XYZ file of C-alpha atoms in Angstrom:
426
model
C -0.224 0.143 0.224
C 0.912 3.258 -0.339
C 0.147 5.594 2.798
C 0.075 9.668 3.623
C 0.288 10.405 6.938
C -0.507 14.481 7.307
C 1.331 15.724 10.095
C 2.121 19.218 9.221
C 3.819 20.366 12.635
C 6.031 17.167 12.342
C 9.087 18.534 10.652
C 10.905 19.549 13.629
C 11.248 15.797 14.477
C 13.241 15.556 11.261
C 14.958 18.469 10.993
C 16.480 19.814 13.758
C 16.402 23.609 13.974
C 13.130 24.045 11.954
C 11.179 24.813 15.503
C 10.562 23.618 19.036
C 6.840 23.360 19.114
C 6.774 19.375 19.222
C 3.673 17.746 21.055
C 2.385 14.435 21.424
C 0.624 14.094 18.022
C 3.457 14.997 16.429
C 5.577 12.424 18.054
C 2.790 9.881 17.594
C 2.524 10.662 14.092
C 6.435 10.307 13.117
C 5.973 6.978 14.825
C 3.673 5.344 13.209
C 5.417 6.553 9.972
C 8.404 4.668 10.863
C 6.482 1.595 12.231
C 4.827 1.532 8.743
C 7.682 1.957 6.930
C 9.043 -1.398 7.985
C 6.723 -3.249 5.983
C 8.797 -3.574 2.780
C 5.634 -3.603 0.826
C 4.276 -0.505 1.887
C 5.042 3.266 0.937
C 4.957 5.873 3.346
C 4.502 9.460 2.428
C 4.938 11.761 5.779
C 3.441 15.358 5.024
C 5.014 17.903 6.723
C 5.146 22.026 6.788
C 8.167 24.420 6.751
C 8.845 28.243 6.201
C 11.461 27.447 3.628
C 11.345 25.228 0.674
C 13.072 22.137 0.675
C 13.466 19.080 -0.924
C 11.646 15.812 -0.306
C 13.806 13.444 0.984
C 13.950 9.857 2.244
C 14.315 9.362 6.296
C 14.439 6.163 8.384
C 12.529 4.412 5.349
C 10.267 7.412 5.083
C 9.119 9.953 2.394
C 9.362 13.286 3.949
C 7.109 15.875 1.469
C 7.440 19.522 2.811
C 4.788 21.599 1.844
C 6.448 25.827 2.321
C 4.151 28.396 4.084
C 6.093 31.459 3.895
C 6.421 34.030 7.050
C 4.336 31.404 9.363
C 5.932 32.278 12.507
C 5.576 36.305 11.667
C 1.973 35.797 10.879
C 1.258 33.519 13.983
C 2.896 36.323 16.101
C 0.785 39.104 14.876
C -2.356 36.795 15.012
C -1.360 36.596 18.903
C -0.787 40.043 19.159
C -3.766 41.504 17.059
C -7.228 40.081 17.346
C -9.557 40.702 14.330
C -13.093 40.201 14.538
C -14.907 41.400 11.383
C -13.450 43.720 8.498
C -15.834 46.405 10.130
C -14.780 46.610 13.392
C -10.832 47.934 14.156
C -8.194 45.588 15.189
C -7.818 45.225 18.951
C -4.071 45.301 20.106
C -3.915 42.194 22.623
C -0.210 42.799 23.132
C 1.867 45.753 22.251
C 5.284 44.412 20.609
C 7.644 46.836 18.857
C 8.345 44.014 16.230
C 4.619 44.846 14.810
C 6.112 47.801 13.123
C 7.958 45.583 10.898
C 5.853 42.442 10.712
C 2.386 44.025 9.703
C 4.161 45.936 6.624
C 5.848 42.876 5.609
C 2.707 40.550 5.330
C 0.702 43.605 3.973
C 3.902 43.733 1.132
C 3.543 39.810 0.654
C -0.063 39.519 0.314
C 0.176 42.604 -2.569
C 2.997 41.066 -4.266
C 3.450 37.269 -4.180
C 0.786 34.617 -4.230
C -1.561 33.663 -1.530
C -0.770 30.686 0.664
C -3.442 28.113 0.576
C -2.906 25.207 2.777
C -5.910 23.010 0.990
C -3.952 23.492 -2.230
C -0.407 22.811 -1.014
C -1.510 19.101 0.907
C -3.255 18.259 -2.788
C -0.584 19.176 -4.803
C 1.699 17.130 -2.712
C -0.761 14.446 -2.277
C -1.744 13.589 -5.922
C 1.972 13.686 -6.827
C 2.023 10.639 -4.210
C -0.979 9.381 -5.137
C -1.764 7.272 -2.172
C -3.836 4.331 -1.664
C -4.948 5.692 1.791
C -4.717 8.632 4.015
C -4.187 9.004 7.631
C -5.132 12.185 9.389
C -4.282 13.214 13.004
C -7.238 15.116 15.616
C -10.395 16.269 14.744
C -9.403 19.829 13.317
C -9.418 21.988 10.009
C -6.706 20.142 8.349
C -8.655 16.875 8.837
C -11.332 18.845 7.390
C -9.309 19.669 4.131
C -7.899 15.962 3.906
C -11.708 14.830 4.232
C -12.950 16.798 1.517
C -9.697 16.027 -0.658
C -10.291 12.060 -0.031
C -13.967 12.491 -1.120
C -13.191 14.404 -4.151
C -10.581 11.824 -5.554
C -12.000 8.898 -4.208
C -9.344 7.573 -1.707
C -10.114 6.074 1.605
C -9.162 8.268 4.427
C -8.457 7.206 8.397
C -9.108 9.737 11.288
C -7.227 8.722 14.401
C -8.497 10.863 17.096
C -5.666 12.256 19.408
C -7.502 13.894 22.055
C -10.550 13.538 24.288
C -11.584 16.971 23.083
C -11.789 15.859 19.611
C -15.450 14.629 20.757
C -16.147 17.539 22.782
C -20.326 17.504 22.834
C -19.740 21.103 22.272
C -18.430 21.216 18.809
C -21.054 19.006 17.493
C -24.128 20.850 19.590
C -23.639 24.549 20.104
C -23.123 26.610 16.658
C -20.359 28.694 16.245
C -18.759 27.003 19.310
C -15.044 27.497 19.471
C -12.818 25.049 21.837
C -9.520 26.212 23.329
C -7.428 24.834 20.551
C -9.178 27.160 18.140
C -11.085 24.122 16.435
C -14.445 25.650 15.041
C -17.456 23.371 15.454
C -18.632 23.920 11.789
C -14.725 22.195 10.878
C -15.456 19.686 13.796
C -18.476 18.699 12.425
C -17.546 18.843 8.893
C -14.320 16.289 9.750
C -16.512 13.889 11.368
C -19.003 13.829 8.069
C -15.827 13.060 5.837
C -13.868 11.020 7.787
C -15.840 7.846 8.654
C -13.225 5.527 9.216
C -12.142 6.392 12.712
C -9.243 4.798 15.266
C -9.812 6.090 18.849
C -6.917 5.966 21.182
C -8.950 4.762 24.070
C -12.230 2.530 24.442
C -13.207 5.915 26.767
C -13.164 7.443 23.154
C -14.718 4.330 21.354
C -17.282 4.280 23.699
C -17.981 8.468 23.475
C -18.180 8.066 19.714
C -20.717 4.953 19.676
C -22.691 7.427 21.554
C -22.950 10.603 19.833
C -25.520 11.388 17.647
C -23.659 13.578 15.444
C -22.003 10.786 13.968
C -24.963 8.223 13.328
C -25.195 7.343 9.696
C -28.042 8.631 7.846
C -28.964 7.891 3.781
C -26.145 10.659 2.823
C -23.131 9.476 4.368
C -21.619 5.921 4.619
C -22.028 4.035 8.223
C -18.813 4.820 10.540
C -16.012 2.161 10.461
C -14.912 2.689 14.303
C -11.687 0.894 15.924
C -9.803 1.020 19.111
C -6.112 0.854 18.675
C -3.837 1.352 21.667
C -0.690 4.007 20.783
C 2.123 2.519 19.568
C 5.782 3.204 20.792
C 9.272 1.709 19.926
C 10.258 0.337 23.377
C 13.620 -0.518 22.633
C 14.640 3.763 22.440
C 13.593 4.060 25.964
C 15.065 1.056 27.698
C 17.250 1.944 30.626
C 19.561 -0.509 32.213
C 19.386 1.729 35.416
C 16.201 -0.332 37.310
C 17.047 1.090 40.821
C 15.889 4.262 42.717
C 19.162 4.284 43.460
C 20.293 5.659 40.152
C 17.792 8.125 39.511
C 17.319 11.432 40.021
C 14.270 13.348 40.593
C 10.955 14.210 39.554
C 10.413 15.328 35.454
C 7.186 16.626 34.070
C 6.558 17.245 30.620
C 3.788 19.737 28.468
C 3.313 23.398 27.963
C 2.271 26.300 29.500
C -1.245 26.878 29.562
C -4.166 27.058 31.982
C -6.315 24.379 31.116
C -4.702 20.973 29.488
C -1.343 20.359 30.904
C -2.177 22.780 33.971
C 1.814 23.252 35.023
C 0.525 25.242 38.024
C -0.389 22.448 39.919
C 2.972 20.832 39.152
C 4.354 24.125 40.842
C 2.354 23.506 44.051
C 3.453 20.015 43.937
C 6.743 20.712 43.948
C 6.883 23.183 46.711
C 5.452 20.762 48.926
C 8.049 18.229 48.171
C 10.947 20.659 49.067
C 13.525 17.852 49.300
C 12.999 16.293 46.035
C 14.572 17.895 42.921
C 11.782 18.761 39.911
C 12.532 18.889 35.754
C 9.762 21.008 33.867
C 10.232 20.835 30.295
C 7.983 23.561 29.832
C 7.327 24.421 26.218
C 6.498 28.561 26.551
C 2.971 28.271 24.940
C 0.768 30.713 26.392
C 3.292 33.459 27.230
C 1.471 34.932 29.979
C 1.421 31.579 31.753
C 4.890 31.004 30.762
C 6.040 34.181 32.920
C 3.599 33.245 36.237
C 5.453 29.618 36.094
C 9.107 31.046 36.281
C 7.822 33.570 38.734
C 6.381 31.207 40.837
C 8.717 28.367 40.968
C 10.470 27.018 44.094
C 13.838 26.616 44.538
C 13.556 22.720 44.180
C 12.357 23.393 40.238
C 14.718 23.731 37.153
C 12.802 24.454 34.092
C 14.028 23.900 30.845
C 12.121 25.529 27.567
C 13.178 22.823 24.974
C 14.377 19.648 24.457
C 15.571 17.998 21.230
C 13.593 14.757 20.440
C 16.630 13.081 20.169
C 17.558 13.692 23.749
C 14.277 12.885 25.477
C 14.837 9.214 25.893
C 17.859 10.053 28.044
C 15.902 12.501 30.174
C 12.945 10.132 30.907
C 15.417 7.005 31.552
C 17.290 8.816 33.767
C 14.728 10.244 36.060
C 13.367 8.857 39.250
C 9.665 9.585 38.491
C 7.263 11.068 35.772
C 4.809 13.535 37.262
C 1.360 14.243 35.109
C -1.058 16.896 36.094
C -3.083 16.954 32.741
C -6.493 16.875 32.466
C -8.338 13.910 30.846
C -11.090 16.338 29.264
C -8.277 17.142 26.626
C -5.574 14.793 26.952
C -6.460 11.523 25.282
C -4.062 9.205 25.955
C -0.429 10.448 26.854
C 2.136 9.616 24.598
C 4.910 10.286 27.680
C 3.035 7.754 29.717
C 4.147 5.049 27.279
C 7.599 6.503 27.200
C 8.063 6.558 31.014
C 6.806 3.017 31.275
C 9.165 1.855 28.319
C 12.213 3.413 30.553
C 11.046 2.019 33.672
C 10.048 5.367 35.436
C 6.995 5.176 37.475
C 4.066 7.548 37.325
C 2.313 9.506 39.752
C -0.378 11.245 37.785
C -3.379 13.673 38.809
C -5.730 11.556 36.996
C -5.508 8.024 35.616
C -6.151 7.879 31.848
C -8.126 5.352 30.491
C -6.908 3.382 33.560
C -3.643 2.948 32.174
C -2.113 3.251 35.854
C -4.691 0.550 37.245
C -4.286 -1.917 34.498
C -0.199 -1.628 34.226
C 0.457 -1.250 38.017
C 2.823 0.973 37.012
C 1.986 4.092 38.538
C 0.036 5.621 41.239
C -2.676 7.689 40.796
C -4.119 10.974 42.794
C -7.498 10.410 41.657
C -8.028 14.406 40.757
C -6.406 15.708 44.098
C -3.537 17.432 44.555
C -2.917 16.095 48.424
C -3.046 12.662 47.017
C -0.259 13.257 44.549
C 1.797 14.587 46.957
C 1.490 12.079 49.419
C 2.156 9.201 46.499
C 5.466 10.862 45.722
C 6.498 11.431 49.251
C 5.373 7.336 49.698
C 7.642 6.368 46.867
C 10.744 8.511 47.881
C 10.873 6.226 51.311
C 9.620 3.251 49.628
C 12.705 1.642 47.199
C 10.795 -1.558 47.163
C 7.720 -0.200 45.864
C 9.361 1.958 43.390
C 11.105 -1.293 41.763
C 7.807 -3.031 41.714
C 6.121 -0.137 39.733
C 9.195 0.006 37.334
C 9.296 -3.514 36.197
C 5.273 -3.601 36.018
C 5.111 -0.745 34.003
C 7.779 -1.691 31.338
C 6.183 -5.354 31.306
C 3.105 -3.667 30.830
C 4.088 -1.377 27.831
C 5.891 -4.335 25.932
C 3.025 -6.467 26.009
C 0.335 -4.141 24.877
C 2.188 -1.141 23.193
C 5.003 -2.595 21.552
C 5.345 -0.591 18.145
C 5.412 -3.306 15.712
C 2.369 -5.740 17.221
C -0.057 -2.385 17.254
C 1.111 -0.871 13.893
C 0.509 -4.216 12.354
C -2.960 -4.177 13.552
C -3.587 -0.929 12.385
C -2.338 -1.545 8.822
C -4.169 -4.961 8.785
C -7.375 -2.734 9.150
C -6.480 -0.061 6.918
C -5.786 -2.360 3.883
C -9.408 -3.637 4.758
C -10.754 -0.671 4.293
C -8.586 0.106 0.942
C -9.954 -3.335 -0.072
C -13.575 -2.578 0.491
C -13.383 0.458 -1.176
C -12.042 -0.706 -4.517
C -14.736 -3.502 -4.257
């Protein structure tokens, strides 16, 4: 099969120095592409985006094609600083920046004298050139809607792999004009699920919610939904650690972005302050500037903040950590890939919430059941219980190897996708 996977923001995983905003979706997509490329019968196109023109290249068995969006970072920085409700209203300045004095004229100049960038057209050209048998898109968003339209118009089967519980937020499908915390609009979400009827869920929770939702029930105009639950895959060999004793590990590791609703770093700061004898490292993507500054100002002495770690170094960070801490919200998180990375490294997890009962099933960590006090108690308990730590470490790695190993999971997905392609051709 010829399979196209679209993850536009994943280029920094392949080309270092092209950006720092690497999230779980991008990591997941590249891991999936490399896993599928392991089958010699398949050809995999990985479609990403860059501000600069880049040649296609073959990397780790995957054909990486890059669409060019000039001045993307400048455009994003301007949109963060200026809000435009409509052409009839004056723009509202949200954040005064000296850079606006040259950024706005530059964007105006490009708009007048250069062809306008179209994400839909750029994606269509790249995909038509590759001529795939199937398309894989990730998450409910505008890009997935664009891909759904392209797949429909060109008669190509498309699979949508959900990336968070927020993808199935009922408000997106029941409220006209609703915009979620990630900027996804209700009209795009509804169109996305109308167009992308082959859906992979990360968790059983998502699959149950999908089946309950009236908005994706089949009707006379739309093919029935074909849904499946396939767990997130991980290459466990990358994260293997020889240090299976807490004596050789150091500190609590937290990974996420600066926001108030999803990763919730302010809760990690509160937890760290209540564990003053334990060092914490927060790999904190700046995300929301105001929140990032608040975290820097509020951090206690036992917390070190790093704003970026290259993907190539993440396994070392995870394998040397004594504990992984999660303060993410299950309303938005979906299934965290960092749980798999921690477990594959033999690093026990202490989490504010238990996502899809992963900690319960794996017995590889402790849940705070939504209570900060319980999280603090769990950390302090493990700090004085090396025997418990070692048992959690062994359990977590064993579970991930048995249930999330990339080779087996990717083969399950490939078999399902192949059946969709054959059914589409029939």
